[in-house]
Amino acid sequence: NPYPDLTFGISNSFTYKNIEFSFFIEGVQGIQLYNFALGETYQVFNDQRNRLRQPILDRWTPDNPTNEWPSFIGSGGYGGSLSNSFVIEDASFIRLKNVQLSYTFNREAISFLSGLKVFVSGQNLALITDYSGFDPDVSSRGSNNVRVDRNSYPAVRSIVFGANLQF
């Protein structure tokens, strides 16, 4: 199901004297994503595919019969080459999207400027999800109707320091 049951966000800003703090949190609940890297892991006989380490190491073997992942032997017999519950994952998440902390100097403190504000800003600082890939908010196909993660790059995490000067 590529369509979320719930999409939400919350933003706010707080000001105390010359200090300002603002944030934006976004989230999606009840959405699924095809994890192509897991699907590729099932194709064990094709050496041109990327594979994830954990499903291979934690697979079922006679010595290890209680594991979560199948043996990967004869993957066509249990639908390993098809979309199944192993490769379609819950992509619900909560992300701290933006945070900014700033300080505005009084005009008396800086006589050569009419205004000065310094700030630190962060984007994509935290992500809470059970999705096993890099980022549950991706779609390699560029469409929200077909949600497929083909090892897409995650959202960039950045921290920016800056100043707004007014002359």
Short mmCIF file of N, CA and C in Angstrom, two decimals:
data_model
loop_
_atom_site.label_atom_id
_atom_site.label_comp_id
_atom_site.label_asym_id
_atom_site.label_seq_id
_atom_site.Cartn_x
_atom_site.Cartn_y
_atom_site.Cartn_z
N ASN A 1 0.85 -1.17 0.00
CA ASN A 1 0.00 0.00 0.00
C ASN A 1 0.89 1.24 0.00
N PRO A 2 1.01 1.95 -1.11
CA PRO A 2 1.88 3.12 -1.16
C PRO A 2 1.25 4.38 -0.58
N TYR A 3 0.00 4.29 -0.16
CA TYR A 3 -0.70 5.47 0.34
C TYR A 3 -0.78 5.43 1.86
N PRO A 4 -0.30 6.47 2.54
CA PRO A 4 -0.29 6.45 4.00
C PRO A 4 -1.70 6.56 4.58
N ASP A 5 -1.89 5.95 5.74
CA ASP A 5 -3.13 6.12 6.49
C ASP A 5 -3.19 7.49 7.12
N LEU A 6 -2.03 8.01 7.49
CA LEU A 6 -1.96 9.29 8.19
C LEU A 6 -0.65 9.99 7.85
N THR A 7 -0.73 11.25 7.50
CA THR A 7 0.43 12.10 7.31
C THR A 7 0.29 13.26 8.27
N PHE A 8 1.34 13.56 9.03
CA PHE A 8 1.21 14.62 10.02
C PHE A 8 2.49 15.43 10.12
N GLY A 9 2.35 16.58 10.72
CA GLY A 9 3.49 17.45 10.96
C GLY A 9 3.16 18.41 12.08
N ILE A 10 4.19 18.86 12.73
CA ILE A 10 4.02 19.86 13.78
C ILE A 10 5.21 20.80 13.71
N SER A 11 4.92 22.07 13.82
CA SER A 11 6.00 23.05 13.85
C SER A 11 5.64 24.09 14.89
N ASN A 12 6.65 24.72 15.42
CA ASN A 12 6.44 25.76 16.41
C ASN A 12 7.71 26.58 16.52
N SER A 13 7.57 27.74 17.09
CA SER A 13 8.75 28.56 17.39
C SER A 13 8.54 29.21 18.74
N PHE A 14 9.63 29.35 19.45
CA PHE A 14 9.63 29.94 20.78
C PHE A 14 10.63 31.08 20.80
N THR A 15 10.25 32.17 21.43
CA THR A 15 11.14 33.33 21.54
C THR A 15 11.24 33.73 23.01
N TYR A 16 12.46 33.93 23.45
CA TYR A 16 12.72 34.44 24.79
C TYR A 16 13.80 35.50 24.66
N LYS A 17 13.42 36.72 24.95
CA LYS A 17 14.31 37.86 24.78
C LYS A 17 14.86 37.87 23.36
N ASN A 18 16.15 37.70 23.16
CA ASN A 18 16.75 37.76 21.82
C ASN A 18 17.01 36.38 21.22
N ILE A 19 16.56 35.34 21.88
CA ILE A 19 16.80 33.97 21.43
C ILE A 19 15.51 33.42 20.80
N GLU A 20 15.66 32.78 19.65
CA GLU A 20 14.52 32.15 19.00
C GLU A 20 14.86 30.70 18.66
N PHE A 21 13.92 29.81 18.92
CA PHE A 21 14.06 28.39 18.63
C PHE A 21 12.84 27.96 17.82
N SER A 22 13.07 27.28 16.70
CA SER A 22 11.95 26.77 15.90
C SER A 22 12.26 25.36 15.44
N PHE A 23 11.20 24.59 15.18
CA PHE A 23 11.38 23.20 14.74
C PHE A 23 10.21 22.78 13.87
N PHE A 24 10.45 21.72 13.09
CA PHE A 24 9.40 21.08 12.29
C PHE A 24 9.62 19.58 12.35
N ILE A 25 8.58 18.85 12.75
CA ILE A 25 8.59 17.39 12.81
C ILE A 25 7.54 16.90 11.83
N GLU A 26 7.91 15.91 11.00
CA GLU A 26 6.94 15.32 10.08
C GLU A 26 6.86 13.83 10.31
N GLY A 27 5.76 13.24 9.89
CA GLY A 27 5.61 11.81 10.05
C GLY A 27 4.60 11.23 9.09
N VAL A 28 4.74 9.92 8.86
CA VAL A 28 3.83 9.16 8.01
C VAL A 28 3.56 7.85 8.72
N GLN A 29 2.31 7.45 8.73
CA GLN A 29 1.92 6.20 9.40
C GLN A 29 1.12 5.35 8.42
N GLY A 30 1.36 4.04 8.44
CA GLY A 30 0.56 3.11 7.65
C GLY A 30 0.88 3.10 6.16
N ILE A 31 2.16 3.07 5.83
CA ILE A 31 2.58 3.05 4.42
C ILE A 31 3.59 1.92 4.24
N GLN A 32 3.63 1.35 3.05
CA GLN A 32 4.55 0.25 2.78
C GLN A 32 5.49 0.62 1.64
N LEU A 33 6.66 -0.01 1.66
CA LEU A 33 7.70 0.28 0.68
C LEU A 33 8.37 -1.02 0.28
N TYR A 34 8.59 -1.20 -1.02
CA TYR A 34 9.29 -2.37 -1.53
C TYR A 34 10.79 -2.15 -1.37
N ASN A 35 11.45 -2.94 -0.55
CA ASN A 35 12.89 -2.82 -0.31
C ASN A 35 13.61 -3.71 -1.33
N PHE A 36 14.05 -3.09 -2.41
CA PHE A 36 14.66 -3.82 -3.52
C PHE A 36 15.95 -4.51 -3.10
N ALA A 37 16.68 -3.95 -2.15
CA ALA A 37 17.92 -4.59 -1.69
C ALA A 37 17.63 -5.95 -1.07
N LEU A 38 16.53 -6.08 -0.34
CA LEU A 38 16.16 -7.39 0.19
C LEU A 38 15.76 -8.34 -0.93
N GLY A 39 15.03 -7.83 -1.92
CA GLY A 39 14.66 -8.66 -3.06
C GLY A 39 15.87 -9.17 -3.81
N GLU A 40 16.87 -8.33 -3.95
CA GLU A 40 18.12 -8.74 -4.61
C GLU A 40 18.86 -9.79 -3.79
N THR A 41 18.75 -9.74 -2.50
CA THR A 41 19.42 -10.70 -1.63
C THR A 41 18.92 -12.11 -1.87
N TYR A 42 17.65 -12.24 -2.23
CA TYR A 42 17.08 -13.56 -2.47
C TYR A 42 17.63 -14.23 -3.73
N GLN A 43 18.17 -13.48 -4.64
CA GLN A 43 18.69 -14.03 -5.90
C GLN A 43 20.14 -14.45 -5.70
N VAL A 44 20.36 -15.49 -4.92
CA VAL A 44 21.71 -15.86 -4.49
C VAL A 44 22.58 -16.42 -5.62
N PHE A 45 21.98 -16.86 -6.70
CA PHE A 45 22.79 -17.47 -7.75
C PHE A 45 23.20 -16.49 -8.83
N ASN A 46 22.81 -15.24 -8.71
CA ASN A 46 23.20 -14.24 -9.68
C ASN A 46 24.27 -13.36 -9.02
N ASP A 47 25.50 -13.44 -9.50
CA ASP A 47 26.61 -12.74 -8.85
C ASP A 47 26.68 -11.26 -9.21
N GLN A 48 25.75 -10.76 -10.00
CA GLN A 48 25.75 -9.34 -10.36
C GLN A 48 24.75 -8.54 -9.54
N ARG A 49 24.33 -9.06 -8.44
CA ARG A 49 23.34 -8.38 -7.61
C ARG A 49 23.96 -7.97 -6.28
N ASN A 50 23.49 -6.84 -5.78
CA ASN A 50 23.89 -6.42 -4.43
C ASN A 50 23.12 -7.25 -3.42
N ARG A 51 23.77 -7.57 -2.33
CA ARG A 51 23.12 -8.37 -1.30
C ARG A 51 23.35 -7.71 0.06
N LEU A 52 22.36 -7.92 0.93
CA LEU A 52 22.50 -7.46 2.31
C LEU A 52 23.13 -8.56 3.14
N ARG A 53 23.94 -8.17 4.06
CA ARG A 53 24.71 -9.12 4.85
C ARG A 53 23.84 -9.91 5.84
N GLN A 54 22.99 -9.21 6.59
CA GLN A 54 22.27 -9.85 7.68
C GLN A 54 21.34 -10.97 7.24
N PRO A 55 20.55 -10.82 6.19
CA PRO A 55 19.71 -11.95 5.79
C PRO A 55 20.51 -13.18 5.37
N ILE A 56 21.68 -12.98 4.78
CA ILE A 56 22.51 -14.12 4.38
C ILE A 56 23.09 -14.81 5.62
N LEU A 57 23.62 -14.04 6.55
CA LEU A 57 24.23 -14.62 7.74
C LEU A 57 23.22 -15.21 8.71
N ASP A 58 22.00 -14.65 8.72
CA ASP A 58 20.98 -15.11 9.66
C ASP A 58 19.96 -16.05 9.01
N ARG A 59 20.28 -16.62 7.88
CA ARG A 59 19.32 -17.47 7.18
C ARG A 59 19.15 -18.81 7.88
N TRP A 60 18.07 -19.48 7.50
CA TRP A 60 17.80 -20.79 8.06
C TRP A 60 18.83 -21.79 7.55
N THR A 61 19.36 -22.59 8.46
CA THR A 61 20.21 -23.73 8.11
C THR A 61 19.83 -24.86 9.06
N PRO A 62 20.22 -26.09 8.78
CA PRO A 62 19.92 -27.17 9.73
C PRO A 62 20.50 -26.90 11.13
N ASP A 63 21.63 -26.21 11.18
CA ASP A 63 22.24 -25.89 12.48
C ASP A 63 21.61 -24.66 13.13
N ASN A 64 20.85 -23.90 12.37
CA ASN A 64 20.28 -22.64 12.84
C ASN A 64 18.80 -22.58 12.42
N PRO A 65 17.94 -23.46 12.95
CA PRO A 65 16.59 -23.61 12.40
C PRO A 65 15.57 -22.56 12.85
N THR A 66 15.91 -21.66 13.73
CA THR A 66 14.90 -20.74 14.26
C THR A 66 15.04 -19.33 13.71
N ASN A 67 15.77 -19.17 12.65
CA ASN A 67 16.03 -17.82 12.16
C ASN A 67 14.87 -17.25 11.37
N GLU A 68 14.92 -15.95 11.23
CA GLU A 68 13.86 -15.19 10.56
C GLU A 68 13.88 -15.35 9.05
N TRP A 69 15.06 -15.54 8.46
CA TRP A 69 15.20 -15.54 7.00
C TRP A 69 15.22 -16.97 6.47
N PRO A 70 14.66 -17.20 5.27
CA PRO A 70 14.68 -18.55 4.69
C PRO A 70 16.08 -18.94 4.25
N SER A 71 16.23 -20.16 3.79
CA SER A 71 17.55 -20.69 3.45
C SER A 71 18.14 -20.07 2.18
N PHE A 72 17.33 -19.51 1.32
CA PHE A 72 17.72 -18.96 0.02
C PHE A 72 18.10 -20.04 -0.98
N ILE A 73 17.91 -21.29 -0.63
CA ILE A 73 18.14 -22.38 -1.58
C ILE A 73 16.82 -22.64 -2.30
N GLY A 74 16.83 -22.59 -3.60
CA GLY A 74 15.59 -22.77 -4.37
C GLY A 74 14.61 -21.64 -4.08
N SER A 75 15.06 -20.41 -4.22
CA SER A 75 14.23 -19.27 -3.83
C SER A 75 12.94 -19.17 -4.63
N GLY A 76 12.89 -19.74 -5.82
CA GLY A 76 11.65 -19.73 -6.59
C GLY A 76 10.55 -20.55 -5.95
N GLY A 77 10.92 -21.55 -5.15
CA GLY A 77 9.93 -22.42 -4.51
C GLY A 77 9.11 -21.74 -3.43
N TYR A 78 9.62 -20.74 -2.80
CA TYR A 78 8.86 -20.03 -1.77
C TYR A 78 8.59 -18.58 -2.16
N GLY A 79 8.73 -18.28 -3.43
CA GLY A 79 8.41 -16.93 -3.91
C GLY A 79 9.51 -15.94 -3.67
N GLY A 80 10.75 -16.40 -3.53
CA GLY A 80 11.85 -15.49 -3.28
C GLY A 80 12.10 -14.50 -4.40
N SER A 81 11.68 -14.85 -5.61
CA SER A 81 11.88 -13.93 -6.72
C SER A 81 10.68 -13.02 -6.92
N LEU A 82 9.68 -13.13 -6.08
CA LEU A 82 8.47 -12.34 -6.19
C LEU A 82 8.37 -11.37 -5.01
N SER A 83 7.45 -10.45 -5.11
CA SER A 83 7.16 -9.58 -3.96
C SER A 83 6.52 -10.42 -2.88
N ASN A 84 7.05 -10.35 -1.69
CA ASN A 84 6.50 -11.12 -0.59
C ASN A 84 6.67 -10.34 0.71
N SER A 85 6.27 -10.94 1.80
CA SER A 85 6.30 -10.23 3.08
C SER A 85 7.72 -9.95 3.57
N PHE A 86 8.71 -10.59 2.99
CA PHE A 86 10.09 -10.30 3.38
C PHE A 86 10.60 -8.99 2.78
N VAL A 87 10.10 -8.61 1.61
CA VAL A 87 10.65 -7.46 0.91
C VAL A 87 9.75 -6.23 0.93
N ILE A 88 8.50 -6.39 1.31
CA ILE A 88 7.60 -5.25 1.46
C ILE A 88 7.53 -4.91 2.94
N GLU A 89 8.01 -3.73 3.28
CA GLU A 89 8.16 -3.35 4.68
C GLU A 89 7.30 -2.16 5.06
N ASP A 90 7.03 -2.09 6.34
CA ASP A 90 6.35 -0.91 6.89
C ASP A 90 7.33 0.26 6.80
N ALA A 91 6.91 1.34 6.17
CA ALA A 91 7.78 2.50 5.98
C ALA A 91 7.30 3.70 6.79
N SER A 92 6.55 3.45 7.86
CA SER A 92 6.11 4.54 8.73
C SER A 92 7.33 5.17 9.38
N PHE A 93 7.26 6.49 9.63
CA PHE A 93 8.40 7.17 10.23
C PHE A 93 7.98 8.47 10.88
N ILE A 94 8.85 8.94 11.75
CA ILE A 94 8.79 10.29 12.32
C ILE A 94 10.18 10.88 12.13
N ARG A 95 10.24 12.10 11.57
CA ARG A 95 11.53 12.72 11.28
C ARG A 95 11.57 14.14 11.85
N LEU A 96 12.68 14.45 12.51
CA LEU A 96 12.96 15.83 12.91
C LEU A 96 13.52 16.51 11.68
N LYS A 97 12.67 17.22 10.96
CA LYS A 97 13.01 17.75 9.64
C LYS A 97 13.86 19.02 9.72
N ASN A 98 13.44 19.99 10.52
CA ASN A 98 14.17 21.26 10.63
C ASN A 98 14.22 21.73 12.07
N VAL A 99 15.36 22.28 12.44
CA VAL A 99 15.54 22.92 13.75
C VAL A 99 16.40 24.15 13.52
N GLN A 100 16.04 25.25 14.18
CA GLN A 100 16.88 26.45 14.08
C GLN A 100 16.91 27.14 15.44
N LEU A 101 18.11 27.55 15.82
CA LEU A 101 18.34 28.32 17.03
C LEU A 101 19.07 29.59 16.61
N SER A 102 18.53 30.75 17.01
CA SER A 102 19.15 32.01 16.58
C SER A 102 19.19 33.00 17.74
N TYR A 103 20.10 33.94 17.59
CA TYR A 103 20.24 35.03 18.56
C TYR A 103 20.34 36.33 17.78
N THR A 104 19.52 37.30 18.17
CA THR A 104 19.53 38.62 17.53
C THR A 104 20.18 39.61 18.49
N PHE A 105 21.24 40.26 18.01
CA PHE A 105 21.95 41.23 18.84
C PHE A 105 21.19 42.55 18.87
N ASN A 106 21.27 43.23 20.01
CA ASN A 106 20.69 44.57 20.13
C ASN A 106 21.46 45.54 19.26
N ARG A 107 20.78 46.53 18.75
CA ARG A 107 21.45 47.53 17.90
C ARG A 107 22.51 48.30 18.67
N GLU A 108 22.32 48.44 19.95
CA GLU A 108 23.30 49.16 20.76
C GLU A 108 24.62 48.39 20.87
N ALA A 109 24.56 47.07 20.79
CA ALA A 109 25.76 46.24 20.95
C ALA A 109 26.65 46.28 19.71
N ILE A 110 26.11 46.64 18.58
CA ILE A 110 26.88 46.66 17.34
C ILE A 110 26.59 47.98 16.61
N SER A 111 27.40 48.96 16.85
CA SER A 111 27.14 50.30 16.33
C SER A 111 27.32 50.43 14.82
N PHE A 112 28.17 49.57 14.21
CA PHE A 112 28.43 49.71 12.78
C PHE A 112 27.40 48.97 11.91
N LEU A 113 26.46 48.22 12.51
CA LEU A 113 25.41 47.51 11.78
C LEU A 113 24.05 47.95 12.29
N SER A 114 23.07 47.87 11.42
CA SER A 114 21.71 48.16 11.88
C SER A 114 21.01 46.90 12.39
N GLY A 115 21.61 45.74 12.16
CA GLY A 115 21.05 44.50 12.66
C GLY A 115 22.00 43.33 12.47
N LEU A 116 21.99 42.39 13.43
CA LEU A 116 22.82 41.19 13.33
C LEU A 116 22.09 40.03 14.01
N LYS A 117 21.97 38.95 13.27
CA LYS A 117 21.35 37.74 13.79
C LYS A 117 22.26 36.57 13.42
N VAL A 118 22.66 35.78 14.41
CA VAL A 118 23.46 34.59 14.16
C VAL A 118 22.59 33.37 14.44
N PHE A 119 22.84 32.29 13.70
CA PHE A 119 21.98 31.13 13.85
C PHE A 119 22.73 29.84 13.55
N VAL A 120 22.17 28.76 14.04
CA VAL A 120 22.57 27.41 13.65
C VAL A 120 21.28 26.70 13.27
N SER A 121 21.35 26.00 12.15
CA SER A 121 20.17 25.34 11.60
C SER A 121 20.53 23.92 11.23
N GLY A 122 19.61 22.99 11.47
CA GLY A 122 19.84 21.60 11.10
C GLY A 122 18.66 21.04 10.35
N GLN A 123 18.93 20.21 9.34
CA GLN A 123 17.90 19.55 8.56
C GLN A 123 18.10 18.04 8.64
N ASN A 124 16.99 17.32 8.76
CA ASN A 124 16.99 15.85 8.79
C ASN A 124 17.91 15.31 9.88
N LEU A 125 17.74 15.80 11.09
CA LEU A 125 18.65 15.45 12.18
C LEU A 125 18.34 14.10 12.83
N ALA A 126 17.09 13.68 12.84
CA ALA A 126 16.73 12.42 13.50
C ALA A 126 15.61 11.73 12.74
N LEU A 127 15.64 10.40 12.74
CA LEU A 127 14.64 9.60 12.05
C LEU A 127 14.30 8.40 12.93
N ILE A 128 13.02 8.21 13.19
CA ILE A 128 12.54 7.05 13.95
C ILE A 128 11.70 6.21 12.99
N THR A 129 12.15 4.97 12.75
CA THR A 129 11.44 4.08 11.84
C THR A 129 11.87 2.64 12.09
N ASP A 130 11.03 1.69 11.69
CA ASP A 130 11.40 0.28 11.71
C ASP A 130 11.87 -0.20 10.34
N TYR A 131 11.85 0.68 9.34
CA TYR A 131 12.27 0.32 8.00
C TYR A 131 13.76 -0.02 8.00
N SER A 132 14.14 -1.09 7.31
CA SER A 132 15.54 -1.55 7.36
C SER A 132 16.45 -0.86 6.35
N GLY A 133 15.90 -0.12 5.40
CA GLY A 133 16.72 0.59 4.43
C GLY A 133 17.24 1.91 4.99
N PHE A 134 17.84 2.71 4.10
CA PHE A 134 18.41 3.98 4.54
C PHE A 134 17.35 5.00 4.92
N ASP A 135 16.31 5.12 4.11
CA ASP A 135 15.33 6.19 4.32
C ASP A 135 13.96 5.70 3.84
N PRO A 136 12.95 5.68 4.71
CA PRO A 136 11.64 5.20 4.29
C PRO A 136 10.86 6.21 3.45
N ASP A 137 11.35 7.42 3.33
CA ASP A 137 10.64 8.47 2.59
C ASP A 137 11.23 8.63 1.19
N VAL A 138 11.47 7.50 0.50
CA VAL A 138 12.06 7.54 -0.83
C VAL A 138 11.15 6.82 -1.82
N SER A 139 11.35 7.10 -3.06
CA SER A 139 10.72 6.35 -4.14
C SER A 139 11.65 6.46 -5.33
N SER A 140 12.33 5.38 -5.64
CA SER A 140 13.32 5.38 -6.73
C SER A 140 12.69 5.65 -8.08
N ARG A 141 11.42 5.42 -8.19
CA ARG A 141 10.74 5.63 -9.46
C ARG A 141 10.22 7.05 -9.63
N GLY A 142 10.41 7.89 -8.63
CA GLY A 142 9.98 9.28 -8.72
C GLY A 142 8.48 9.45 -8.62
N SER A 143 7.80 8.46 -8.09
CA SER A 143 6.35 8.51 -7.99
C SER A 143 5.92 8.00 -6.63
N ASN A 144 4.90 8.59 -6.06
CA ASN A 144 4.36 8.09 -4.80
C ASN A 144 3.39 6.95 -5.03
N ASN A 145 2.99 6.69 -6.28
CA ASN A 145 2.08 5.59 -6.57
C ASN A 145 2.78 4.25 -6.57
N VAL A 146 4.06 4.24 -6.89
CA VAL A 146 4.86 3.02 -6.88
C VAL A 146 6.03 3.27 -5.95
N ARG A 147 5.95 2.78 -4.73
CA ARG A 147 6.98 3.05 -3.74
C ARG A 147 7.99 1.90 -3.74
N VAL A 148 9.14 2.16 -4.37
CA VAL A 148 10.21 1.17 -4.48
C VAL A 148 11.50 1.84 -4.05
N ASP A 149 12.23 1.18 -3.15
CA ASP A 149 13.54 1.68 -2.73
C ASP A 149 14.61 0.83 -3.39
N ARG A 150 15.21 1.35 -4.43
CA ARG A 150 16.30 0.67 -5.12
C ARG A 150 17.63 1.25 -4.63
N ASN A 151 17.87 1.13 -3.34
CA ASN A 151 19.07 1.66 -2.71
C ASN A 151 19.21 3.16 -2.95
N SER A 152 18.11 3.87 -2.80
CA SER A 152 18.10 5.32 -3.00
C SER A 152 18.92 6.01 -1.94
N TYR A 153 19.45 7.17 -2.29
CA TYR A 153 20.18 7.96 -1.31
C TYR A 153 19.20 8.49 -0.27
N PRO A 154 19.59 8.49 0.98
CA PRO A 154 18.71 9.05 2.01
C PRO A 154 18.71 10.57 1.94
N ALA A 155 17.76 11.17 2.64
CA ALA A 155 17.72 12.64 2.73
C ALA A 155 19.02 13.12 3.37
N VAL A 156 19.54 14.20 2.88
CA VAL A 156 20.82 14.74 3.36
C VAL A 156 20.63 15.34 4.75
N ARG A 157 21.52 15.00 5.66
CA ARG A 157 21.55 15.62 6.98
C ARG A 157 22.55 16.76 6.92
N SER A 158 22.11 17.93 7.33
CA SER A 158 23.03 19.07 7.26
C SER A 158 22.88 19.96 8.48
N ILE A 159 23.98 20.59 8.84
CA ILE A 159 24.01 21.59 9.90
C ILE A 159 24.66 22.83 9.30
N VAL A 160 23.98 23.96 9.43
CA VAL A 160 24.43 25.21 8.82
C VAL A 160 24.57 26.26 9.90
N PHE A 161 25.71 26.93 9.90
CA PHE A 161 25.93 28.08 10.77
C PHE A 161 25.88 29.31 9.88
N GLY A 162 25.26 30.37 10.37
CA GLY A 162 25.16 31.55 9.53
C GLY A 162 24.91 32.81 10.32
N ALA A 163 24.93 33.91 9.58
CA ALA A 163 24.66 35.23 10.17
C ALA A 163 23.91 36.07 9.15
N ASN A 164 22.95 36.81 9.63
CA ASN A 164 22.25 37.79 8.82
C ASN A 164 22.72 39.16 9.26
N LEU A 165 23.35 39.88 8.33
CA LEU A 165 23.88 41.20 8.61
C LEU A 165 23.01 42.24 7.92
N GLN A 166 22.74 43.33 8.63
CA GLN A 166 21.99 44.44 8.03
C GLN A 166 22.83 45.68 8.18
N PHE A 167 23.14 46.34 7.07
CA PHE A 167 23.96 47.55 7.10
C PHE A 167 23.10 48.77 7.01
#
